[in-house]
CSV table of C-alpha atoms and ligand atoms in Angstrom, one decimal:
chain,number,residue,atom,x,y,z
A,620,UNK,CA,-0.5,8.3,82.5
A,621,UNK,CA,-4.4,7.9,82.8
A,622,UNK,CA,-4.8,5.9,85.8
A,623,UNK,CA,-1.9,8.1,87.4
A,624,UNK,CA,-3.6,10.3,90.9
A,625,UNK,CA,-1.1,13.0,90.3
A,626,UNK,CA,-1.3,13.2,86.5
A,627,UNK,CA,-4.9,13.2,86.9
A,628,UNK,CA,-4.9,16.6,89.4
A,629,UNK,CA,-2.3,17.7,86.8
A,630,UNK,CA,-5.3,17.5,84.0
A,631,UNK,CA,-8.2,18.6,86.7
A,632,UNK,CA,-9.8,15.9,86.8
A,633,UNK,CA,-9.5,15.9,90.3
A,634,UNK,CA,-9.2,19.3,92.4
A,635,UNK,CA,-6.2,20.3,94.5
A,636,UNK,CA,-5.5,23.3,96.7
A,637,UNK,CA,-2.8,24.6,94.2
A,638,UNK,CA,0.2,26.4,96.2
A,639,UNK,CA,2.7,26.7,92.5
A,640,UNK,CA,2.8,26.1,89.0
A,641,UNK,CA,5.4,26.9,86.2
A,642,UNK,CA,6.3,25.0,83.2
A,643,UNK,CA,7.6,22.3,84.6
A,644,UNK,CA,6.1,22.0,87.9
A,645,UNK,CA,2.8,21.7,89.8
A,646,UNK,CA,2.5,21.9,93.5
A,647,UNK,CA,-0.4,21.4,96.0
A,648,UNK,CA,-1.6,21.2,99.4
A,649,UNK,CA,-1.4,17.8,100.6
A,650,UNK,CA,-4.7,16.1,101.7
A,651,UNK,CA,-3.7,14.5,104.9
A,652,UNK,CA,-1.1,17.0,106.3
A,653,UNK,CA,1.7,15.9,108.9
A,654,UNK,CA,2.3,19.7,109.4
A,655,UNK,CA,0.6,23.6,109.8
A,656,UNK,CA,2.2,23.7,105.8
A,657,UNK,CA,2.6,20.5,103.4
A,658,UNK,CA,2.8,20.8,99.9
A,659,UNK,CA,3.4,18.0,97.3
A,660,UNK,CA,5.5,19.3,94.3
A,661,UNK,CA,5.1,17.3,91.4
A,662,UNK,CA,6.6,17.6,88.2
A,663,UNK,CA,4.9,17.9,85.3
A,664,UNK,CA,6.6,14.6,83.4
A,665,UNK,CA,5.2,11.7,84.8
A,666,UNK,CA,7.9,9.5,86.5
A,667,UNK,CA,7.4,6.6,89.1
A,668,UNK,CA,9.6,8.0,92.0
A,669,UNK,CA,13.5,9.4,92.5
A,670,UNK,CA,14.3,6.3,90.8
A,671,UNK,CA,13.0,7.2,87.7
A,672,UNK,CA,12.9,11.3,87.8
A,673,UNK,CA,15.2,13.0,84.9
A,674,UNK,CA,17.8,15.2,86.3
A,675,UNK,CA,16.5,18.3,84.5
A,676,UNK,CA,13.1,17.5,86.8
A,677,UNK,CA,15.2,17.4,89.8
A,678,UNK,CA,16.3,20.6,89.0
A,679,UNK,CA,13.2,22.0,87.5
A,680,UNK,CA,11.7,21.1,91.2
A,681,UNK,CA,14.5,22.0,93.2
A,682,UNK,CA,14.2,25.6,91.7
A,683,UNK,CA,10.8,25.3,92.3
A,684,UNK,CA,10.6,25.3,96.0
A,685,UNK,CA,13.7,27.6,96.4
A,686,UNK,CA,11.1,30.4,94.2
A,687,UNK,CA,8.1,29.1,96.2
A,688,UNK,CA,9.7,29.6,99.5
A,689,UNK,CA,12.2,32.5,99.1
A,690,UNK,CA,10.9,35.6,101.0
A,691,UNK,CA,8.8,33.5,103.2
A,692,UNK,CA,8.9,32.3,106.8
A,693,UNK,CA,9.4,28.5,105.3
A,694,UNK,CA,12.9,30.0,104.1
A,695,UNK,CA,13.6,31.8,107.5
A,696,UNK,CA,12.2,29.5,109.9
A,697,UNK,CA,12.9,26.0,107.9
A,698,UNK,CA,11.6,23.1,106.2
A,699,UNK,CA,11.9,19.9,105.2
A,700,UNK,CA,11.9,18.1,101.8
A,701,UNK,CA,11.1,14.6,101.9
A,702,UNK,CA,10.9,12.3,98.7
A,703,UNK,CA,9.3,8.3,99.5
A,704,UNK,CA,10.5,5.4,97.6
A,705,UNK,CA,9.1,2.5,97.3
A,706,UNK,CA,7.6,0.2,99.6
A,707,UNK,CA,10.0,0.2,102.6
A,708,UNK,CA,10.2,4.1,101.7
A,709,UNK,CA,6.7,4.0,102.2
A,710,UNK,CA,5.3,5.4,99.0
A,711,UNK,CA,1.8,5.0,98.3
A,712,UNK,CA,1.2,7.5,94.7
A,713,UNK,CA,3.9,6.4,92.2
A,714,UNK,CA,3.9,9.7,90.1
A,715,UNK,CA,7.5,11.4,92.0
A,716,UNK,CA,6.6,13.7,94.6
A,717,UNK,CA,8.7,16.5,97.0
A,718,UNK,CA,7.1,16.6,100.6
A,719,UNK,CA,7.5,20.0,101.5
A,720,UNK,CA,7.2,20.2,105.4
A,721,UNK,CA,7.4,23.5,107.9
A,722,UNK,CA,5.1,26.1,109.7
A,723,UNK,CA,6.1,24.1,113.1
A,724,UNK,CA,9.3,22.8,114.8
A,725,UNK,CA,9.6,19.5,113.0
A,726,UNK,CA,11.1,16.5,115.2
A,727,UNK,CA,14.7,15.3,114.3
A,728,UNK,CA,15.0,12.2,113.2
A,729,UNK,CA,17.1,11.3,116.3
A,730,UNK,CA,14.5,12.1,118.6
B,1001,5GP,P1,3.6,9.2,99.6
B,1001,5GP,O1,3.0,8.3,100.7
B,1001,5GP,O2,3.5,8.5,98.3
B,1001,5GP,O3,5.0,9.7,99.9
B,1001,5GP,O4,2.7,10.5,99.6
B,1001,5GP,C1,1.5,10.6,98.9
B,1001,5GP,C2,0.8,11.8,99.5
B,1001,5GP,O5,-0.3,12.1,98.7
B,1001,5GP,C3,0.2,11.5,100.9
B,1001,5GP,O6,0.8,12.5,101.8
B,1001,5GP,C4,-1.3,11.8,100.8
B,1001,5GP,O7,-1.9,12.4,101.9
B,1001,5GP,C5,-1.4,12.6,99.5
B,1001,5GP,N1,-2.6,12.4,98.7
B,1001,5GP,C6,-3.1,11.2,98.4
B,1001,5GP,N2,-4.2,11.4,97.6
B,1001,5GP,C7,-4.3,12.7,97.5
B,1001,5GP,C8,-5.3,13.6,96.8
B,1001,5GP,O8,-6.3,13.1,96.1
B,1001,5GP,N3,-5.1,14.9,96.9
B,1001,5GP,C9,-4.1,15.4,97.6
B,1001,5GP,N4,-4.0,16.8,97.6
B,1001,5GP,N5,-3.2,14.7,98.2
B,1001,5GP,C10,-3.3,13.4,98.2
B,1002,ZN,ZN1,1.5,10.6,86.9
């Protein structure tokens, strides 16, 4: 989609700090990060959010950050993946993307 932020860093129209890339996905360092490491895993298909993702992208991305992680301290040490929906979700780009958090001792969400 032309007027789509993510589809345009897919096409280079705007730079990103890319961290991935296979057929099917794309991933990059976040701009603003909440951690030491925050990646955005995108996939190639543009979709508005979870909502609307195919399963064969949820898959595709899922493998994705299992590759991009295995033999890493991310896979040792831990991360989180977080997907926003929506406005309550507090999604702000509407081309589906995987938060990929870690580097740090993340909060809980209970504390
Ligand atoms: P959301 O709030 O939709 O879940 O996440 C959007 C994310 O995209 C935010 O974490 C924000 O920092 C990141 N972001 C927004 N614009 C850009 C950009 O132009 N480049 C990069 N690398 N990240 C961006
Ligand atoms: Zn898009």
């Amino acid at each position: 989609m032309s007027e789509c932020l993510f589809c345009k860093i897919l096409n280079n129209e705007i730079p990103s700090n890319r961290v991935y890339e296979d057929d099917y996905v794309y991933a990059f360092e976040d701009i603003n990060p909440l951690a030491k490491e925050h990646y955005l895993f995108i996939s190639k298909n543009h979709s508005e959010n979870f909502n609307d993702l195919s399963s064969d992208d949820l898959v595709h991305i899922h493998q994705a950050i299992k590759k991009f992680t295995s033999g890493t301290k991310l896979e040792t040490d831990g991360y989180r993946v977080v997907t926003n929906i929506n406005s309550f979700g507090g999604q702000t780009v509407f081309h589906t993307h995987f938060h990929v958090l870690g580097g740090e001792q993340l909060k809980g969400f209970g504390v």
